[in-house]
mmCIF file of C-alpha atoms in Angstrom:
data_model
loop_
_atom_site.group_PDB
_atom_site.id
_atom_site.type_symbol
_atom_site.label_atom_id
_atom_site.label_comp_id
_atom_site.label_asym_id
_atom_site.label_seq_id
_atom_site.Cartn_x
_atom_site.Cartn_y
_atom_site.Cartn_z
ATOM 1 C CA MET A 1 72.864 -53.400 100.154
ATOM 2 C CA SER A 2 73.421 -53.026 103.734
ATOM 3 C CA PHE A 3 71.063 -53.375 106.464
ATOM 4 C CA ALA A 4 71.479 -49.808 107.460
ATOM 5 C CA SER A 5 70.943 -48.723 103.799
ATOM 6 C CA ILE A 6 67.482 -50.664 103.623
ATOM 7 C CA ILE A 7 66.647 -49.068 106.848
ATOM 8 C CA LEU A 8 67.544 -45.696 105.422
ATOM 9 C CA ALA A 9 65.689 -46.367 102.076
ATOM 10 C CA LEU A 10 62.461 -47.450 103.856
ATOM 11 C CA VAL A 11 62.616 -44.430 106.027
ATOM 12 C CA THR A 12 63.156 -42.310 103.098
ATOM 13 C CA LEU A 13 60.365 -43.659 101.205
ATOM 14 C CA GLN A 14 58.096 -43.374 104.243
ATOM 15 C CA ARG A 15 58.992 -39.448 104.567
ATOM 16 C CA LEU A 16 58.261 -39.148 100.891
ATOM 17 C CA GLY A 17 55.002 -40.608 101.312
ATOM 18 C CA GLU A 18 54.149 -38.527 104.135
ATOM 19 C CA LEU A 19 55.052 -35.390 102.383
ATOM 20 C CA VAL A 20 52.455 -36.622 99.509
ATOM 21 C CA LEU A 21 49.870 -37.160 101.878
ATOM 22 C CA ALA A 22 50.574 -33.816 103.881
ATOM 23 C CA HIS A 23 50.153 -32.046 100.186
ATOM 24 C CA ARG A 24 47.109 -33.700 99.610
ATOM 25 C CA ASN A 25 45.532 -33.056 103.032
ATOM 26 C CA THR A 26 46.897 -29.385 103.026
ATOM 27 C CA ALA A 27 45.345 -28.731 99.759
ATOM 28 C CA ARG A 28 41.681 -29.954 100.924
ATOM 29 C CA LEU A 29 41.793 -28.230 104.040
ATOM 30 C CA LEU A 30 42.576 -24.956 102.422
ATOM 31 C CA ALA A 31 39.807 -25.460 99.793
ATOM 32 C CA ARG A 32 37.634 -26.087 102.705
ATOM 33 C CA GLY A 33 38.280 -22.489 104.139
ATOM 34 C CA ALA A 34 41.255 -23.270 106.243
ATOM 35 C CA ILE A 35 44.400 -21.068 106.568
ATOM 36 C CA GLU A 36 47.946 -21.524 106.943
ATOM 37 C CA VAL A 37 49.527 -20.231 110.161
ATOM 38 C CA GLY A 38 53.539 -19.721 110.695
ATOM 39 C CA ALA A 39 54.505 -20.438 107.204
ATOM 40 C CA ASN A 40 57.720 -18.318 107.915
ATOM 41 C CA HIS A 41 59.253 -21.276 109.785
ATOM 42 C CA TYR A 42 58.337 -24.047 107.712
ATOM 43 C CA PRO A 43 61.520 -23.968 105.494
ATOM 44 C CA LEU A 44 63.414 -24.365 108.905
ATOM 45 C CA ILE A 45 61.727 -27.471 109.426
ATOM 46 C CA VAL A 46 62.289 -28.905 105.899
ATOM 47 C CA LEU A 47 65.762 -28.122 106.177
ATOM 48 C CA VAL A 48 66.277 -29.991 109.612
ATOM 49 C CA HIS A 49 64.533 -33.019 108.426
ATOM 50 C CA ALA A 50 66.078 -32.892 105.038
ATOM 51 C CA GLY A 51 69.543 -32.454 106.461
ATOM 52 C CA TRP A 52 69.015 -35.244 109.001
ATOM 53 C CA LEU A 53 68.190 -37.788 106.383
ATOM 54 C CA ILE A 54 70.926 -36.447 104.148
ATOM 55 C CA ALA A 55 73.408 -36.987 107.140
ATOM 56 C CA LEU A 56 72.138 -40.437 107.734
ATOM 57 C CA TRP A 57 72.666 -41.282 104.255
ATOM 58 C CA ILE A 58 76.350 -40.175 104.168
ATOM 59 C CA TRP A 59 77.422 -41.413 107.338
ATOM 60 C CA GLY A 60 75.087 -44.022 108.163
ATOM 61 C CA ARG A 61 74.379 -46.292 105.210
ATOM 62 C CA ASP A 62 77.227 -48.829 105.904
ATOM 63 C CA GLN A 63 77.031 -48.572 109.729
ATOM 64 C CA ASP A 64 76.051 -51.686 111.850
ATOM 65 C CA VAL A 65 72.688 -51.495 113.281
ATOM 66 C CA ASN A 66 71.983 -51.246 116.874
ATOM 67 C CA LEU A 67 68.845 -53.582 117.153
ATOM 68 C CA ALA A 68 67.631 -52.239 120.284
ATOM 69 C CA ALA A 69 67.632 -48.561 119.468
ATOM 70 C CA LEU A 70 66.119 -49.710 116.079
ATOM 71 C CA ALA A 71 63.357 -51.567 118.017
ATOM 72 C CA ALA A 72 62.779 -48.272 119.947
ATOM 73 C CA PHE A 73 62.676 -46.608 116.569
ATOM 74 C CA LEU A 74 59.924 -48.989 115.059
ATOM 75 C CA LEU A 75 57.762 -48.484 118.206
ATOM 76 C CA LEU A 76 57.327 -44.911 117.454
ATOM 77 C CA GLN A 77 56.202 -45.964 113.988
ATOM 78 C CA GLY A 78 53.466 -47.595 115.552
ATOM 79 C CA LEU A 79 52.636 -44.228 117.723
ATOM 80 C CA ARG A 80 53.170 -42.195 114.338
ATOM 81 C CA LEU A 81 50.340 -44.390 112.566
ATOM 82 C CA TRP A 82 48.032 -43.933 115.905
ATOM 83 C CA VAL A 83 48.658 -40.133 115.119
ATOM 84 C CA LEU A 84 47.977 -40.219 111.537
ATOM 85 C CA ALA A 85 44.892 -42.405 112.194
ATOM 86 C CA ALA A 86 43.677 -39.950 114.567
ATOM 87 C CA LEU A 87 44.015 -36.980 112.840
ATOM 88 C CA GLY A 88 42.997 -38.546 109.358
ATOM 89 C CA PRO A 89 42.655 -35.870 106.650
ATOM 90 C CA ARG A 90 43.687 -32.847 109.022
ATOM 91 C CA TRP A 91 47.134 -34.335 109.410
ATOM 92 C CA THR A 92 49.783 -32.192 107.514
ATOM 93 C CA THR A 93 53.270 -30.875 108.176
ATOM 94 C CA ARG A 94 51.945 -27.260 108.022
ATOM 95 C CA ILE A 95 49.973 -25.488 110.717
ATOM 96 C CA ILE A 96 46.566 -25.281 109.172
ATOM 97 C CA VAL A 97 43.824 -24.069 111.004
ATOM 98 C CA LEU A 98 39.954 -24.892 110.103
ATOM 99 C CA PRO A 99 37.685 -22.329 111.755
ATOM 100 C CA GLY A 100 34.973 -23.834 113.601
ATOM 101 C CA ALA A 101 36.650 -27.453 113.486
ATOM 102 C CA PRO A 102 37.005 -28.925 117.206
ATOM 103 C CA LEU A 103 40.425 -30.231 118.141
ATOM 104 C CA VAL A 104 41.180 -33.762 117.750
ATOM 105 C CA ALA A 105 40.762 -35.348 121.213
ATOM 106 C CA SER A 106 40.912 -38.919 120.375
ATOM 107 C CA GLY A 107 43.712 -41.350 119.929
ATOM 108 C CA PRO A 108 46.997 -40.302 121.471
ATOM 109 C CA TYR A 109 45.627 -36.768 121.688
ATOM 110 C CA ARG A 110 43.509 -37.774 124.673
ATOM 111 C CA LEU A 111 46.607 -38.915 126.630
ATOM 112 C CA PHE A 112 48.910 -35.581 125.786
ATOM 113 C CA PRO A 113 49.417 -32.681 123.716
ATOM 114 C CA HIS A 114 51.513 -32.904 120.611
ATOM 115 C CA PRO A 115 52.068 -36.431 120.487
ATOM 116 C CA ASN A 116 53.466 -36.249 116.728
ATOM 117 C CA TYR A 117 56.031 -33.758 117.909
ATOM 118 C CA ALA A 118 57.157 -36.336 120.657
ATOM 119 C CA VAL A 119 57.202 -39.014 118.118
ATOM 120 C CA VAL A 120 59.522 -37.009 115.656
ATOM 121 C CA VAL A 121 61.878 -36.045 118.710
ATOM 122 C CA GLY A 122 62.368 -39.910 119.421
ATOM 123 C CA GLU A 123 63.096 -40.477 115.733
ATOM 124 C CA ILE A 124 65.534 -37.887 115.186
ATOM 125 C CA ALA A 125 67.428 -39.108 118.205
ATOM 126 C CA LEU A 126 66.899 -42.892 117.927
ATOM 127 C CA LEU A 127 67.567 -43.609 114.130
ATOM 128 C CA PRO A 128 71.000 -42.022 114.602
ATOM 129 C CA PHE A 129 71.765 -44.168 117.576
ATOM 130 C CA ALA A 130 70.415 -47.317 115.551
ATOM 131 C CA LEU A 131 73.293 -46.410 113.162
ATOM 132 C CA HIS A 132 75.946 -45.589 115.881
ATOM 133 C CA LEU A 133 76.029 -41.993 115.266
ATOM 134 C CA PRO A 134 75.525 -40.270 118.586
ATOM 135 C CA VAL A 135 76.775 -36.936 117.358
ATOM 136 C CA LEU A 136 74.120 -36.690 114.627
ATOM 137 C CA ALA A 137 71.532 -37.691 117.068
ATOM 138 C CA LEU A 138 72.772 -34.727 119.503
ATOM 139 C CA ILE A 139 72.979 -32.005 116.868
ATOM 140 C CA PHE A 140 69.706 -32.932 115.024
ATOM 141 C CA THR A 141 67.970 -33.153 118.253
ATOM 142 C CA VAL A 142 69.067 -29.634 119.489
ATOM 143 C CA LEU A 143 68.185 -28.258 115.973
ATOM 144 C CA ASN A 144 64.778 -30.170 115.859
ATOM 145 C CA LEU A 145 63.883 -28.770 119.553
ATOM 146 C CA ALA A 146 64.862 -25.337 118.195
ATOM 147 C CA VAL A 147 62.415 -25.284 115.468
ATOM 148 C CA LEU A 148 59.875 -27.019 117.333
ATOM 149 C CA ALA A 149 59.794 -24.348 120.147
ATOM 150 C CA ILE A 150 59.187 -21.714 117.073
ATOM 151 C CA ARG A 151 56.540 -24.060 115.970
ATOM 152 C CA ILE A 152 54.502 -24.881 118.917
ATOM 153 C CA ARG A 153 54.625 -21.183 119.827
ATOM 154 C CA ALA A 154 53.155 -20.236 116.474
ATOM 155 C CA GLU A 155 50.626 -23.459 116.817
ATOM 156 C CA SER A 156 49.441 -22.201 120.047
ATOM 157 C CA ARG A 157 49.017 -18.576 119.263
ATOM 158 C CA ALA A 158 46.808 -19.780 116.282
ATOM 159 C CA LEU A 159 44.764 -21.990 117.730
ATOM 160 C CA SER A 160 44.122 -19.728 120.872
ATOM 161 C CA VAL A 161 43.346 -16.518 118.056
ATOM 162 C CA SER A 162 40.765 -19.344 116.437
ATOM 163 C CA GLY A 163 38.851 -19.604 119.808
ATOM 164 C CA TRP A 164 40.183 -23.058 120.241
ATOM 165 C CA PRO A 165 40.997 -24.259 123.789
ATOM 166 C CA ARG A 166 44.531 -25.459 124.644
ATOM 167 C CA PRO A 167 46.040 -26.888 121.262
ATOM 168 C CA ARG A 168 46.299 -30.865 121.171
ATOM 169 C CA SER A 169 47.000 -31.323 117.331
ATOM 170 C CA PRO A 170 49.784 -30.521 115.143
#
């Protein structure tokens, strides 16, 4: 098994684990009276992320690894964990609004809005670069930015309707 395959296996397991966590958190939030907003674009997000990972497996599994790009990708994992810790049970892959709950303003959310999206943008670009696949980095960065534009607009609208100030959490 190549080093690239090990990296891809770890990223795949990470993403699957995050989907389990997101599903559990979503169910708990909905049970507390939260509502989902912007569900229509969610399949696009799933398609982009699944396509990215599949493309990496197809073209990247036997590539040499650029250690500098991999190191940058690993730094983003630290920020990802910081985001997860800050959001705790409110972290999910969907837009879930819990009426009356304050925005998360701790951790990276006190520094800038949408840190989770910043991490994802970086990951989608860096992992293909780590596997010497700059064309995949470009394609999926553009696709991801397109779906993020839709998502952030839907999230901002949902949070403003719920009476919250400018949105700062995913």
